[in-house]
Structure formats: structure tokens, C-alpha cells
Amino acid sequence: MIPAGFIQELLSRVDIVDVVGRHVQLKKTGANLMGLCPFHGEKSPSFSVSPSKQFYYCFGCGASGDAVRFLTEHTGASFREAVADLAQQVGLQVPDDERNPEERAQAARQKEQQASLTDVLARAADHYRKQLRASPRAIDYLKGRGLTGEIAARFGLGYAPDGWRNLASVFPRYDDPLLAESGLVILHEAEGGADEKRYDRFRDRVMFPIRSVQGEVIGFGGRVLDRGEPKYLNSPETPVFVKGRELYGLFEARAAMRGRGYALVVEGYMDVVALAQLGFENAVATLGTACGEEHVRKLFRFTESVVFSFDGDAAGRRAAGRAMEAALPFATDTRSIRFLFLPPEHDPDSYVREHGAEAFERCVTEAVPLSRQMMDVAAEGCDLTTPEGRARFLAQARPLWAALPAGGALTRQMLAEIARQAGLPDAELAAQWAQAPQGSGGRGARHEPRHDVYEDDGGEAAAHAALGGYGAGGAPEAPAGYSAYGAASGGGQGYKQGGDWRQRGAGGGRFQGKYAGKNGGRGDWRGQAPMPPMTPRRPPRRPEDRIVHMLLTHAEWWDQLAPDDLDLLHGFDGAHGELLRWLERDLHDHGARPWAVLRVALADEATLAEAVSRIVSPDPADDEAEFAQLRAALDQCLLSQAQAQMEALAPLMAGDPAARETYRRLAEHCQRLRQRRAEAAASNAP
């Protein structure tokens, strides 16, 4: 954890007026400054910034905090990212940077390169905006799409004129490597040793600047004005622009998402801009790729409700299926995920223009919830009136259900709904899926409970474990056929332990184990003593469970974590991620507090209380953990993460030197992790 003393020094050097002023237009009113709140939609300023107190407060929605909190809440940055950003602005070095000098130097070079690239892209964006004002043809096109000059200015729209080397008049050196690295210029290697050719990537296109959450231009999308291919052309991936992580319009839509209460994900740039023109300023779009987990994760930093809008044709249904798969791991019990399908002849823009904003809002309200979309996808191509169709339905439903956050109420309800559709009892389906665990590794893989706790119980133990293991009264239920003490309740064969003895009937028994001959051929057990209580075994705990448990019960350990550890923790999804984000905020506000205090504070958090009961182990031995055990769990997760990245890079290595270099670094990282784990194991050996 970053020392509290450093945070105080940082806040004493930073001027919150400058920090907020980069994102909100402020006006002096007495001792304070006022502006429109960035956290909710409003027409009259209610957002106050106090220079003397270095504090902001909104009289409309109650948002408040210091400079660090403003960056984390407004830009979606993590606490560490916000601190690092502010520290760089005032020339401070974050004190817990454990990287060696070479790694720090490399990081500094990368940051400098990124700053240079964003400067180049910002300069190009200015050029394209000026060219738009000078192009009646481009202006007429935008007017024909119903866009005003105000909305074009808000999104920074521009125009790239027709011509091969227009940017040569913008930059002092057209052969500057940054122009190619930023994707503005294409290099074409000439044959026979001749000089390579350079030309502008974007020509005769309306330009849509793509901004990061911080508002920096990181790339462009260009659309043809007339007929031509491709209709949309995006910047290539660069050190500052990765399509799989960015959303067009997110920078502009953040406040509207909070005001309307949801994010609307559409398919194209023009949909985003046109919807903003029509009053739906909460729309964003992916950048020519299917919606992925990184997109969904980023959206849930700003809202708890996401609506995906797609065409109602086959292509739109397929896109909705991919978006659903990306969203499933984030479907906690407090979030809403819905799917809006418009008629095939309409996109969101045309629908609003023809039917009005109120009609479109009704469509959003009536959008298909995630649960129904999941069932529809699972039932595709299945005749549920036949056993074969129901079997196929179960095969298609299982990976979708497995991707849901484990242990949540939605997950349990979806299991019951899938069982109902398949004509099976809930417990039987849970037992089946527990008996044949689906794969291992990868997102959505579950660590299923053991199903062999009881002999001949038909999988009941697994069913109880999969469904929570609790009956209506809130206590663990005994398996079918046993009383609370484990004795057979209806006669017949009782409990079998390792094949050594059996209880026969309800009142007596014959010892049949290997010691049966010691007392005249009869055993000395008569069945008088009741058997011990039997409850399902506790399923194996995941490393993520152990990590969250140990950090909550030993909050002071956060201070000992390395940057790689924190990056790993910031990537945790579902309940684990929510608990860790809560803990990081609590550490920032109060410092490390005992678990007894944190437990009381968490009890007041309705959305987290259930997660605590599931993740924090009731076993007292877990509270006696040492930091080395946390280190081992973190290393296990880091190793799995690196191996997954290597597996993804493997197909690219043959033709991509950058992929080979990244793969090499990851392999070295894995070796260091294995060595550290081996050394830790050796030091703990007796």
C-alpha cells in the first residue's frame, strides 16, 4: 500500500481546482468555484470546488472527495493509477515502486512514447476539425444525418481531405516515425532497395476521434462520405490504442450514464453521435470488434446497468450472443444486463427519428434481460419436446451457466430455470454437473464440489454443495435417508466407511471388518452409539478466496504487496473484485483496520454482505495465516495469468517479433515465480 504520509504530502502539493478544471468548466462564485456536476446530468451548476479545503461536493447528487477520489470516480482509474498520475504532475516518485532501475527506466520511456503519440494524434485531430469547417461536402453529409455543429464540436468530428500526403503540411517532418507508430501514415516498402513510400491512412473520410477515459485522443475512426469500402476504417493498434479495451464515446457518455442509470452499447460511431443528438447521450460503441470482457469491465466502472442494442437480423443475434458471453462473468446480483433488438430495417438512430425518443425509451425498458437471453441462446436448435433436444439444450446451457459468478443468487436461480426447462429436478442437475466437471482453467471454469462424500446417495451431497448446502431453515441439511445424527432413518443399509463396517437395520449390527474374529466371530460394535453428524464436505477453496480472506483479516499486508500483485488484484472480477475495491477505498480513508472493525463496516454494505459470508472462511485456522501463505496464493494466480497470456500469444509468434519478445518475457516471469514458490516450499519444509 502507498504510505498514508505520501498521500497527505501529495494532496498538499496538488491543487484540486487544476485537477477538476481539466474535466469540468468551473466559474468563481465567492470563495469557491462552481460547475456542472460530472457525476449526474444537470442544467444548473451544483458542483462546488473549495480551494481552501481542497475538496469537491455536489449539492445535487452528494458526490464528494479529494483530488484522488475525483480521478477514481470520474475517469475510472484505480487508486494507484490516480495517485501515480497526480504524483507525476507535481514531480513526486511513488515510494513503493519495487521495480529495478532498468524496469523503471523502461517504464519511463514507454510513458514518454505514449505522451508523444497522444500529442501527435491531438495535433492531427485539430487539423481534421479545421478541414471539416472548410469542406461544404462533409458538412452537408453530417447535416444530412441530422447532426448539428454543436454535437460535431462536442465529439470533435473532422474531415480528412482526399489526397495522399495531406498530413505533410501539418507536421514538420512527414518521415517522423511517430506518424507511422500512431497509425496516421502507412509505410509501404518498395522493391529493389528503393525508398519506402508513405501516404496518409485516412483520405476523404469523416473523422471520429477516439478518446481515452481521460479525454486524450488515442486513435481515429473514419467513415466514407459516399459509397466505398471499407465503410469504416479504424486506426491500427498502437501503444496507446487497443481496440479490445476501448469504447467510442465513453469519455463523452460518463455523466449521462450516471444520469440515465444505464449505458447503451450500439454498433457504430454514427449511432453514438446521432443518439447523443437526439438526447441519448449515454451511448457508446465498440471499435469494429465484438464486445469483450474488457469492454464490459470498463462499463461497470461507471454504471450498474448495461443495455446492448443490436439489429434484429441474424448478424445482430450473433453479436448479441458474443456480448452475452462477455457479460456473464460480471452478472452479479446487483447488476442489470439487457439486450435490445430493433426491427431489421432500423438502427437506433432511424428508430428514434421515426418513432420518437419516448418509444425508444420504452424499448429500452422492455429489453430482454440476461436470464432470458441466456436461455434463448442455450435453446437454439433444440427441440425441447424430445430427450435429444433437452440433452443438447443442457450441453449448450452448461458453459453459459458456468461463466456466471459462483455462488450468487442469479446463478442459483438460473440453475433451477435450466433444470425446469430440461425436465429435471434442480438437485439432480446440480449433481450431474458436479459429477462431470466441465474442463479446467479459463474463464468460467468451476471448482466443483466432490460428489462422492456419501455412498449410494445419488449425488445428493454434490447437489447440496452446488445449491449452497442449506435447507429452508438456514442450517446444513442432512442427506436423504439420514437423521441429524447420521443414523439411517428408514432401516436397511446405513453408512459405509471404507468397506469396514455396515449398520444393518435400525437397531443393531454385525461387525464385518478385518477384526471380526477377535470376539467369537462377532464384533464388539452393537450399533448403540449414534454415528457422528454428516454434512457435505466443504468444496476446495480457490486461491482468489484465500487472497481476499487474508487481505480482509490482515489489512496491514496490503502495504507489502508489489505493483504486479496490485495489478492482479485490480483485475479480479465479481464479488472478489468488489470486496477488494471496497477494501482499497477503506484503506485510503481509514488506514489498516482490524477485521473486527471491517466486519461491522461490511455488514452495512448490503451488496457485499453476502459476498463476505461466501468468501471469508469460518475456519479459525484461516485467521492465523502468515504472509507467506498470501504470497503463495498470489504467485499461483500470477503464474496462471502469465501462462494464459503465453497460450494466447503462441499462435502469433511465427510472424510477429513483438509477440515473440512478449512471450520470452512472460516465460522468464513464470520461471521467477516457480523459483520463488520452490524456495518458499523449501524454507517451510521440516
XYZ file of C-alpha atoms in Angstrom:
686
model
C 0.000 0.000 0.000
C 1.160 3.529 -0.680
C 2.074 5.097 2.690
C -0.557 7.436 4.100
C 2.108 10.081 4.684
C 2.879 10.179 0.988
C -0.813 10.600 0.136
C -1.053 13.552 2.510
C 2.056 15.161 1.028
C 0.729 14.590 -2.482
C -2.636 16.177 -1.681
C -0.889 19.137 -0.086
C 1.002 19.802 -3.328
C -1.847 19.186 -5.766
C -4.403 21.912 -6.452
C -7.822 20.310 -6.762
C -9.007 23.261 -8.842
C -6.471 22.346 -11.536
C -7.341 18.641 -11.354
C -11.112 19.151 -11.590
C -10.731 22.043 -14.030
C -9.277 19.712 -16.670
C -12.620 17.896 -16.762
C -15.221 20.439 -15.611
C -15.664 24.083 -16.614
C -15.535 25.994 -13.327
C -16.611 29.550 -12.534
C -15.608 31.574 -9.497
C -18.503 32.229 -7.077
C -17.289 33.755 -3.842
C -14.679 31.629 -2.063
C -15.452 28.530 -4.138
C -15.823 27.560 -7.789
C -18.975 26.092 -9.319
C -19.704 23.987 -12.383
C -21.998 21.358 -13.844
C -21.609 18.107 -11.945
C -19.766 15.414 -13.953
C -21.427 12.670 -11.898
C -25.057 13.358 -12.836
C -26.922 15.283 -15.506
C -27.973 18.807 -14.596
C -28.620 22.185 -16.240
C -27.840 24.467 -13.285
C -24.425 24.221 -11.591
C -24.498 22.494 -8.215
C -20.933 21.127 -8.200
C -18.693 23.088 -5.808
C -14.901 23.003 -5.546
C -13.240 24.530 -2.486
C -9.636 25.731 -2.988
C -9.158 26.280 0.753
C -10.383 22.823 1.772
C -9.095 21.068 -1.386
C -12.438 19.309 -1.570
C -15.351 18.977 -4.000
C -19.022 18.484 -3.223
C -22.173 18.248 -5.357
C -25.329 19.633 -3.768
C -27.390 17.670 -6.296
C -26.146 14.082 -6.022
C -23.893 14.230 -2.951
C -20.660 13.247 -4.724
C -17.660 14.437 -2.732
C -13.977 13.835 -2.110
C -10.424 14.977 -2.734
C -8.351 15.032 -5.910
C -7.583 11.307 -5.780
C -11.236 10.380 -5.296
C -12.247 12.667 -8.180
C -9.946 10.863 -10.614
C -11.003 7.397 -9.480
C -14.723 8.234 -9.668
C -14.689 10.400 -12.798
C -12.117 8.685 -15.016
C -12.496 5.121 -13.758
C -8.812 4.964 -12.818
C -7.719 2.689 -9.993
C -6.488 4.255 -6.768
C -2.879 3.507 -7.691
C -3.301 4.952 -11.194
C -4.818 8.139 -9.810
C -2.005 8.568 -7.287
C 0.645 7.931 -9.941
C -0.995 10.456 -12.274
C -1.085 13.179 -9.618
C 2.453 12.363 -8.441
C 3.791 12.797 -11.957
C 2.086 16.188 -12.240
C 3.891 17.526 -9.175
C 7.207 15.725 -9.697
C 6.931 13.153 -6.896
C 8.012 9.500 -7.057
C 5.523 6.991 -5.670
C 7.586 5.409 -2.855
C 6.511 1.775 -3.139
C 7.819 1.253 -6.674
C 9.730 -2.024 -6.305
C 10.927 -2.196 -9.893
C 14.648 -2.188 -10.523
C 16.266 0.884 -12.170
C 16.203 -0.724 -15.624
C 12.491 -1.511 -15.375
C 11.728 1.989 -14.125
C 13.713 3.488 -16.987
C 11.869 1.322 -19.496
C 8.510 2.321 -17.998
C 9.518 5.974 -18.199
C 10.452 5.559 -21.871
C 7.125 3.893 -22.603
C 5.243 6.681 -20.850
C 7.207 9.281 -22.783
C 6.448 7.461 -26.044
C 2.765 7.326 -25.200
C 2.751 11.041 -24.417
C 4.458 11.742 -27.754
C 1.924 9.631 -29.634
C -1.073 11.323 -28.000
C 0.466 14.732 -28.816
C 0.759 13.717 -32.482
C -2.798 12.387 -32.544
C -4.160 15.533 -30.868
C -2.437 17.669 -33.496
C -3.957 15.555 -36.265
C -7.399 15.880 -34.642
C -7.073 19.678 -34.677
C -6.149 19.527 -38.368
C -9.157 17.350 -39.227
C -11.524 19.686 -37.355
C -10.254 22.681 -39.334
C -10.637 20.755 -42.579
C -14.263 19.972 -41.716
C -15.090 23.659 -41.439
C -13.565 24.170 -44.906
C -15.432 21.292 -46.588
C -19.063 22.031 -47.577
C -19.391 18.469 -48.856
C -18.509 16.945 -45.477
C -20.714 19.466 -43.652
C -23.658 18.624 -45.915
C -23.123 14.929 -45.209
C -23.291 15.467 -41.439
C -26.319 17.728 -41.760
C -27.953 15.054 -43.877
C -27.504 12.678 -40.948
C -29.261 15.192 -38.724
C -26.171 16.369 -36.819
C -25.727 19.959 -35.665
C -22.484 21.872 -35.411
C -22.781 21.724 -31.635
C -22.818 17.925 -31.492
C -19.994 17.724 -34.068
C -17.895 20.014 -31.880
C -18.678 18.019 -28.752
C -17.354 14.815 -30.315
C -14.524 16.619 -32.130
C -15.647 15.442 -35.584
C -13.424 16.316 -38.513
C -12.683 15.597 -42.145
C -9.641 14.050 -43.814
C -9.435 15.532 -47.343
C -8.851 13.410 -50.387
C -5.132 13.225 -51.162
C -2.166 11.023 -50.402
C 0.021 13.311 -48.271
C -2.155 15.977 -46.647
C -0.501 15.500 -43.253
C 2.811 16.597 -44.763
C 1.563 20.172 -44.387
C 0.670 19.601 -40.734
C 3.877 18.111 -39.323
C 7.399 19.474 -39.828
C 8.674 16.042 -40.882
C 6.462 13.685 -42.838
C 9.047 10.949 -42.245
C 8.745 11.315 -38.454
C 8.497 7.729 -37.081
C 5.737 8.847 -34.723
C 3.364 9.354 -37.652
C 3.658 5.688 -38.578
C 3.637 4.498 -34.942
C 0.425 6.427 -34.303
C -1.241 4.878 -37.360
C -1.707 8.167 -39.210
C 0.709 7.266 -42.013
C 1.146 3.956 -43.818
C 4.623 2.778 -44.832
C 4.934 0.741 -47.995
C 8.264 -0.940 -48.592
C 9.389 -0.519 -52.189
C 11.079 -3.298 -54.108
C 14.669 -3.257 -55.274
C 16.036 -1.193 -52.426
C 14.115 1.951 -53.392
C 12.924 4.384 -50.758
C 9.838 3.288 -48.872
C 6.604 5.045 -49.759
C 4.496 6.940 -47.220
C 0.915 8.070 -47.501
C -1.963 9.132 -45.266
C -4.111 6.330 -43.887
C -7.301 8.410 -43.818
C -8.416 10.077 -47.052
C -11.799 11.592 -47.938
C -13.460 10.453 -44.738
C -15.425 11.986 -41.899
C -13.171 11.557 -38.873
C -14.271 10.422 -35.419
C -11.555 10.947 -32.782
C -11.390 8.055 -30.315
C -10.676 9.319 -26.807
C -9.436 7.530 -23.731
C -11.344 7.786 -20.472
C -9.016 10.661 -19.591
C -10.019 12.532 -22.767
C -6.805 12.047 -24.752
C -7.078 11.291 -28.476
C -5.699 7.764 -28.899
C -6.955 6.872 -32.386
C -9.459 7.611 -35.143
C -12.352 6.076 -36.971
C -13.052 7.300 -40.484
C -16.289 6.900 -42.453
C -16.635 7.281 -46.204
C -18.960 10.060 -47.378
C -20.200 8.231 -50.462
C -20.065 4.630 -51.499
C -16.765 2.984 -50.856
C -15.024 0.234 -48.979
C -14.391 -0.175 -46.209
C -17.253 1.959 -44.958
C -15.480 2.374 -41.610
C -11.705 2.449 -41.223
C -10.073 2.381 -37.790
C -6.599 3.249 -36.588
C -4.393 0.183 -36.165
C -3.469 -0.928 -32.679
C -0.660 1.137 -31.183
C 0.975 1.528 -27.747
C -1.894 3.861 -26.799
C -4.789 2.231 -28.646
C -6.046 -1.342 -28.217
C -9.427 -1.976 -29.850
C -10.365 -4.721 -27.422
C -10.184 -2.321 -24.475
C -11.626 0.944 -25.783
C -15.178 2.144 -26.353
C -16.072 5.012 -28.636
C -17.949 7.777 -26.834
C -17.164 6.606 -23.288
C -15.395 9.848 -22.405
C -18.409 11.872 -23.523
C -21.030 9.496 -22.074
C -19.832 9.066 -18.475
C -22.023 11.727 -16.870
C -25.070 10.718 -18.909
C -24.637 7.080 -17.843
C -24.980 8.144 -14.247
C -27.866 10.478 -15.049
C -29.904 7.924 -17.002
C -28.775 4.999 -14.866
C -27.502 2.777 -17.674
C -25.022 2.516 -20.549
C -26.363 1.871 -24.059
C -23.969 -0.118 -26.265
C -24.600 0.287 -30.007
C -22.798 -0.913 -33.110
C -21.279 2.170 -34.797
C -19.775 5.633 -34.295
C -22.601 7.333 -36.138
C -25.176 5.655 -33.885
C -23.403 7.090 -30.828
C -23.244 10.636 -32.194
C -26.768 10.575 -33.638
C -28.265 9.249 -30.396
C -26.467 11.973 -28.441
C -28.034 14.490 -30.837
C -31.443 13.007 -30.030
C -30.984 13.103 -26.257
C -29.477 9.664 -25.564
C -26.030 10.832 -24.512
C -25.278 7.593 -22.648
C -24.459 5.581 -25.806
C -21.069 4.004 -26.592
C -19.825 1.656 -29.329
C -17.137 -0.960 -29.750
C -14.424 -0.255 -32.315
C -15.026 -2.738 -35.078
C -14.677 -5.731 -32.764
C -17.114 -7.895 -30.848
C -17.891 -6.719 -27.339
C -15.403 -8.389 -24.993
C -14.805 -8.763 -21.286
C -12.526 -5.711 -21.124
C -15.300 -3.568 -22.606
C -17.837 -4.850 -20.081
C -15.422 -4.446 -17.179
C -14.794 -0.838 -18.178
C -18.512 -0.060 -18.459
C -19.239 -1.382 -14.986
C -16.798 1.158 -13.575
C -19.370 3.837 -14.408
C -22.767 2.175 -14.106
C -24.506 -0.884 -12.698
C -26.772 -1.343 -15.731
C -25.830 -2.034 -19.369
C -28.175 -2.353 -22.355
C -26.795 -3.858 -25.580
C -28.621 -2.703 -28.715
C -28.442 -4.845 -31.857
C -30.249 -5.261 -35.147
C -32.871 -7.976 -35.090
C -31.341 -9.899 -38.014
C -29.149 -12.999 -37.769
C -25.929 -10.972 -37.591
C -27.348 -8.910 -34.737
C -28.344 -12.059 -32.865
C -24.838 -13.457 -33.242
C -23.342 -10.198 -31.967
C -25.724 -10.310 -29.009
C -24.571 -13.848 -28.248
C -20.942 -12.741 -28.129
C -21.808 -9.760 -25.945
C -23.744 -12.020 -23.598
C -20.794 -14.390 -23.227
C -18.552 -11.434 -22.381
C -21.040 -10.094 -19.833
C -21.840 -13.330 -17.980
C -18.804 -13.233 -15.619
C -19.867 -9.752 -14.472
C -23.531 -10.598 -13.817
C -23.521 -10.091 -10.058
C -26.779 -9.916 -8.160
C -26.720 -6.093 -8.096
C -26.146 -5.504 -11.819
C -28.548 -5.369 -14.737
C -27.645 -6.589 -18.247
C -30.256 -6.397 -21.013
C -30.479 -6.851 -24.783
C -32.468 -4.621 -27.127
C -33.330 -5.969 -30.590
C -34.647 -3.441 -33.093
C -36.518 -4.351 -36.292
C -34.097 -5.320 -39.096
C -34.913 -2.169 -41.058
C -33.880 0.124 -38.200
C -30.762 1.155 -36.339
C -31.149 3.162 -33.095
C -30.805 6.473 -34.945
C -33.505 5.747 -37.530
C -35.824 4.215 -34.935
C -35.735 7.320 -32.734
C -36.289 9.611 -35.735
C -39.277 7.616 -36.938
C -40.939 6.663 -33.660
C -39.618 9.254 -31.203
C -37.461 9.227 -28.097
C -40.266 8.003 -25.829
C -40.842 4.940 -27.995
C -37.146 4.113 -27.946
C -37.061 4.562 -24.164
C -39.928 2.076 -23.902
C -37.900 -0.363 -25.995
C -35.007 0.034 -23.568
C -37.297 -0.573 -20.601
C -38.682 -3.718 -22.247
C -35.263 -5.021 -23.350
C -34.593 -8.726 -22.891
C -32.946 -9.474 -19.516
C -29.750 -11.504 -19.395
C -31.534 -14.520 -17.911
C -33.960 -14.810 -20.840
C -31.248 -14.139 -23.439
C -29.127 -16.860 -21.879
C -31.988 -19.341 -22.061
C -32.769 -18.388 -25.670
C -29.157 -18.904 -26.736
C -28.969 -22.234 -24.926
C -32.199 -23.424 -26.592
C -31.098 -22.542 -30.140
C -31.642 -25.518 -32.436
C -33.114 -27.648 -29.636
C -36.452 -29.425 -29.723
C -37.324 -29.418 -26.036
C -40.151 -31.900 -26.606
C -37.617 -34.689 -27.213
C -34.970 -36.180 -24.928
C -32.334 -35.487 -27.585
C -33.308 -31.836 -27.767
C -33.261 -31.434 -23.995
C -29.858 -33.129 -23.819
C -28.491 -30.716 -26.411
C -30.051 -27.819 -24.524
C -28.220 -28.872 -21.356
C -24.933 -29.210 -23.245
C -25.322 -25.678 -24.634
C -26.522 -24.181 -21.355
C -23.784 -25.548 -19.156
C -20.834 -23.384 -20.304
C -23.046 -20.293 -20.108
C -24.139 -21.097 -16.561
C -20.540 -21.924 -15.582
C -19.446 -18.431 -16.655
C -21.771 -16.754 -14.131
C -20.225 -15.602 -10.835
C -20.137 -18.570 -8.495
C -22.474 -18.609 -5.516
C -24.726 -15.713 -6.498
C -28.500 -15.746 -6.256
C -28.797 -15.301 -10.019
C -26.531 -18.302 -10.592
C -28.668 -20.481 -8.352
C -31.890 -19.298 -9.980
C -30.519 -19.942 -13.457
C -29.607 -23.488 -12.460
C -33.195 -24.010 -11.336
C -34.553 -22.497 -14.564
C -32.304 -24.658 -16.743
C -33.390 -27.737 -14.788
C -37.061 -26.824 -15.238
C -36.655 -26.401 -19.000
C -34.857 -29.741 -19.206
C -37.489 -31.503 -17.098
C -35.080 -32.408 -14.290
C -35.148 -31.748 -10.541
C -32.748 -28.982 -9.511
C -30.736 -31.281 -7.270
C -30.363 -33.913 -9.981
C -28.991 -31.385 -12.498
C -26.614 -29.957 -9.910
C -25.419 -33.472 -9.154
C -24.888 -34.281 -12.828
C -22.841 -31.167 -13.457
C -20.845 -31.733 -10.287
C -20.077 -35.343 -11.216
C -18.595 -34.412 -14.601
C -16.799 -31.101 -14.117
C -16.512 -29.088 -17.269
C -12.897 -28.537 -18.281
C -10.341 -26.821 -16.136
C -8.818 -23.423 -16.415
C -10.073 -20.477 -18.402
C -12.851 -18.093 -17.542
C -15.967 -19.665 -16.174
C -14.365 -22.949 -15.127
C -15.758 -24.000 -11.771
C -14.054 -25.834 -8.960
C -16.881 -28.286 -8.420
C -17.522 -29.888 -5.018
C -16.827 -33.592 -4.550
C -19.790 -35.836 -5.226
C -18.529 -38.987 -3.506
C -18.978 -37.934 0.126
C -21.839 -40.360 0.627
C -22.153 -43.900 -0.722
C -25.179 -44.525 -2.898
C -26.592 -41.051 -2.242
C -27.289 -40.411 -5.906
C -25.147 -37.307 -5.850
C -27.169 -35.594 -3.134
C -24.050 -34.257 -1.446
C -22.960 -32.608 -4.654
C -26.408 -31.186 -5.172
C -26.426 -29.646 -1.710
C -22.959 -28.217 -2.224
C -23.794 -26.802 -5.653
C -27.022 -25.248 -4.374
C -25.460 -23.815 -1.272
C -25.831 -26.840 1.033
C -28.581 -25.236 3.098
C -32.173 -26.060 3.723
C -35.060 -23.750 4.419
C -34.053 -23.246 7.997
C -30.650 -21.855 7.153
C -28.684 -24.833 8.515
C -26.970 -27.569 6.523
C -29.415 -30.333 5.671
C -28.624 -33.987 6.304
C -28.553 -36.081 3.148
C -31.621 -38.037 2.217
C -32.102 -41.174 4.312
C -30.230 -39.934 7.407
C -31.294 -38.340 10.642
C -29.493 -35.353 12.084
C -27.025 -37.758 13.727
C -26.369 -39.716 10.582
C -28.289 -42.883 11.509
C -30.374 -44.452 8.802
C -33.917 -43.290 9.287
C -35.754 -45.992 7.468
C -33.876 -49.214 8.146
C -31.792 -51.022 5.611
C -28.137 -50.434 4.832
C -26.625 -47.474 6.617
C -23.371 -45.627 6.355
C -20.360 -47.351 4.840
C -16.834 -46.211 5.726
C -14.007 -47.673 3.695
C -15.747 -51.037 3.393
C -15.008 -51.979 7.021
C -18.402 -51.956 8.674
C -22.077 -51.528 7.997
C -25.103 -50.844 10.136
C -27.885 -53.278 9.369
C -31.468 -52.383 10.072
C -32.302 -49.765 12.625
C -31.385 -51.445 15.889
C -28.208 -53.481 15.709
C -25.332 -54.541 13.598
C -22.700 -57.135 12.850
C -19.056 -56.124 12.703
C -17.710 -57.178 9.297
C -14.292 -55.575 9.270
C -10.878 -57.200 9.415
C -11.065 -57.519 13.221
C -14.260 -59.573 13.194
C -12.674 -62.767 14.624
C -11.442 -61.333 17.924
C -14.682 -61.879 19.857
C -16.018 -65.227 18.815
C -16.708 -64.188 15.279
C -18.871 -61.293 16.338
C -17.763 -57.732 16.509
C -17.958 -55.683 19.680
C -19.969 -52.980 17.978
C -23.716 -53.298 18.501
C -24.883 -50.088 16.913
C -25.726 -48.480 20.264
C -23.641 -45.333 19.697
C -25.072 -42.894 17.172
C -22.949 -42.050 14.186
C -21.365 -38.588 14.036
C -23.179 -35.867 12.119
C -22.600 -35.965 8.413
C -22.566 -32.831 6.284
C -21.212 -32.315 2.786
C -17.513 -31.646 2.554
C -16.553 -28.051 2.079
C -15.530 -27.577 -1.576
C -11.875 -26.727 -2.173
C -11.218 -23.024 -1.740
C -9.961 -21.131 -4.753
C -6.775 -19.036 -4.473
C -8.909 -15.933 -5.027
C -10.995 -16.825 -1.961
C -7.881 -17.243 0.173
C -6.378 -13.984 -1.076
C -9.489 -11.926 -0.341
C -9.955 -13.617 3.041
C -6.357 -12.975 4.139
C -6.351 -9.346 2.987
C -9.616 -8.601 4.783
C -8.443 -10.234 8.006
C -4.903 -8.803 7.701
C -5.448 -5.448 6.001
C -1.968 -4.297 7.024
C -0.495 -6.756 4.494
C -1.690 -4.541 1.627
C 1.318 -2.342 2.345
C 3.658 -5.243 1.490
C 2.203 -6.001 -1.953
C 4.259 -5.393 -5.096
C 2.917 -3.494 -8.152
C 2.368 -6.784 -10.027
C 0.277 -8.063 -7.110
C -1.896 -4.948 -7.146
C -2.371 -5.143 -10.906
C -3.533 -8.735 -10.423
C -5.966 -7.765 -7.663
C -7.370 -4.873 -9.694
C -8.249 -7.406 -12.386
C -10.339 -9.632 -10.096
C -13.973 -9.855 -11.209
C -17.261 -10.398 -9.443
C -17.529 -10.458 -5.675
C -13.757 -10.779 -5.228
C -13.140 -7.586 -7.173
C -15.918 -5.688 -5.397
C -14.581 -6.628 -1.970
C -11.023 -5.659 -2.878
C -12.132 -2.308 -4.309
C -14.068 -1.662 -1.109
C -11.013 -2.596 0.964
C -8.730 -0.314 -1.064
C -11.100 2.611 -0.541
C -11.306 1.834 3.182
C -7.505 1.715 3.443
C -7.291 5.068 1.721
C -9.902 6.638 4.017
C -9.013 4.995 7.356
C -5.734 3.111 7.041
C -5.405 -0.556 8.025
C -8.180 -1.523 10.444
C -8.710 -4.816 12.364
C -11.018 -7.417 10.868
C -13.484 -6.944 13.709
C -13.955 -3.318 12.621
C -14.077 -4.145 8.907
C -16.658 -6.865 9.526
C -19.017 -4.360 11.147
C -18.469 -1.872 8.305
C -19.119 -4.537 5.670
C -22.326 -5.605 7.408
C -23.758 -2.198 6.448
C -22.937 -2.818 2.765
C -25.948 -4.747 1.518
C -24.318 -5.699 -1.792
C -21.177 -7.039 -0.100
C -22.521 -8.807 2.981
C -23.432 -11.950 1.045
C -20.040 -11.998 -0.682
C -18.319 -11.819 2.701
C -20.335 -14.774 4.001
C -19.321 -16.846 0.971
C -15.668 -15.870 0.667
C -14.477 -15.281 4.226
C -13.894 -18.734 5.713
C -15.430 -19.567 9.103
C -12.407 -21.772 9.864
C -10.421 -20.086 12.693
C -7.209 -21.572 11.307
C -7.538 -19.303 8.288
C -7.257 -16.248 10.533
C -3.857 -17.493 11.717
C -2.373 -17.360 8.211
C 1.083 -15.923 7.643
C 2.067 -13.524 4.882
C 3.954 -16.361 3.161
C 0.602 -18.073 2.557
C -0.765 -14.934 0.923
C 2.401 -14.722 -1.153
C 1.921 -18.339 -2.294
C -1.713 -17.736 -3.326
C -0.763 -14.575 -5.219
C 2.060 -16.357 -7.021
C -0.312 -19.148 -8.009
C -2.675 -16.629 -9.608
C 0.173 -14.697 -11.240
C 1.544 -17.901 -12.722
C -1.860 -18.917 -14.109
C -2.326 -15.441 -15.568
C 1.087 -15.470 -17.286
C 0.563 -18.967 -18.666
C -2.792 -17.946 -20.131
C -1.158 -14.941 -21.808
C 1.580 -17.163 -23.242
C -1.005 -19.560 -24.614
C -2.786 -16.662 -26.361
C 0.494 -15.410 -27.854
C 1.722 -18.774 -29.122
C -0.161 -18.688 -32.481
C 1.214 -15.191 -33.231
C 4.906 -15.847 -32.613
C 5.847 -17.062 -36.083
C 5.190 -13.740 -37.813
C 5.253 -11.182 -35.017
C 8.584 -10.224 -33.387
C 6.771 -8.231 -30.698
C 4.748 -11.322 -29.765
C 7.942 -13.369 -29.516
C 9.552 -10.794 -27.243
C 6.475 -10.605 -25.020
C 6.342 -14.406 -24.882
C 10.017 -14.516 -23.859
C 9.448 -12.011 -21.042
C 6.431 -13.954 -19.824
C 8.421 -17.192 -19.842
C 11.121 -15.552 -17.715
C 8.439 -14.200 -15.400
C 6.967 -17.705 -14.997
C 10.414 -19.097 -14.220
C 10.949 -16.486 -11.499
C 7.557 -17.285 -9.999
C 8.262 -21.020 -9.975
C 11.650 -20.443 -8.395
C 10.128 -18.242 -5.704
C 7.481 -20.855 -4.962
C 10.129 -23.576 -4.762
C 12.257 -21.511 -2.392
C 9.226 -20.815 -0.208
C 8.354 -24.521 -0.117
C 11.941 -25.414 0.803
C 12.028 -22.872 3.622
C 8.804 -24.301 5.064
C 9.982 -27.906 4.857
C 10.621 -29.609 8.264
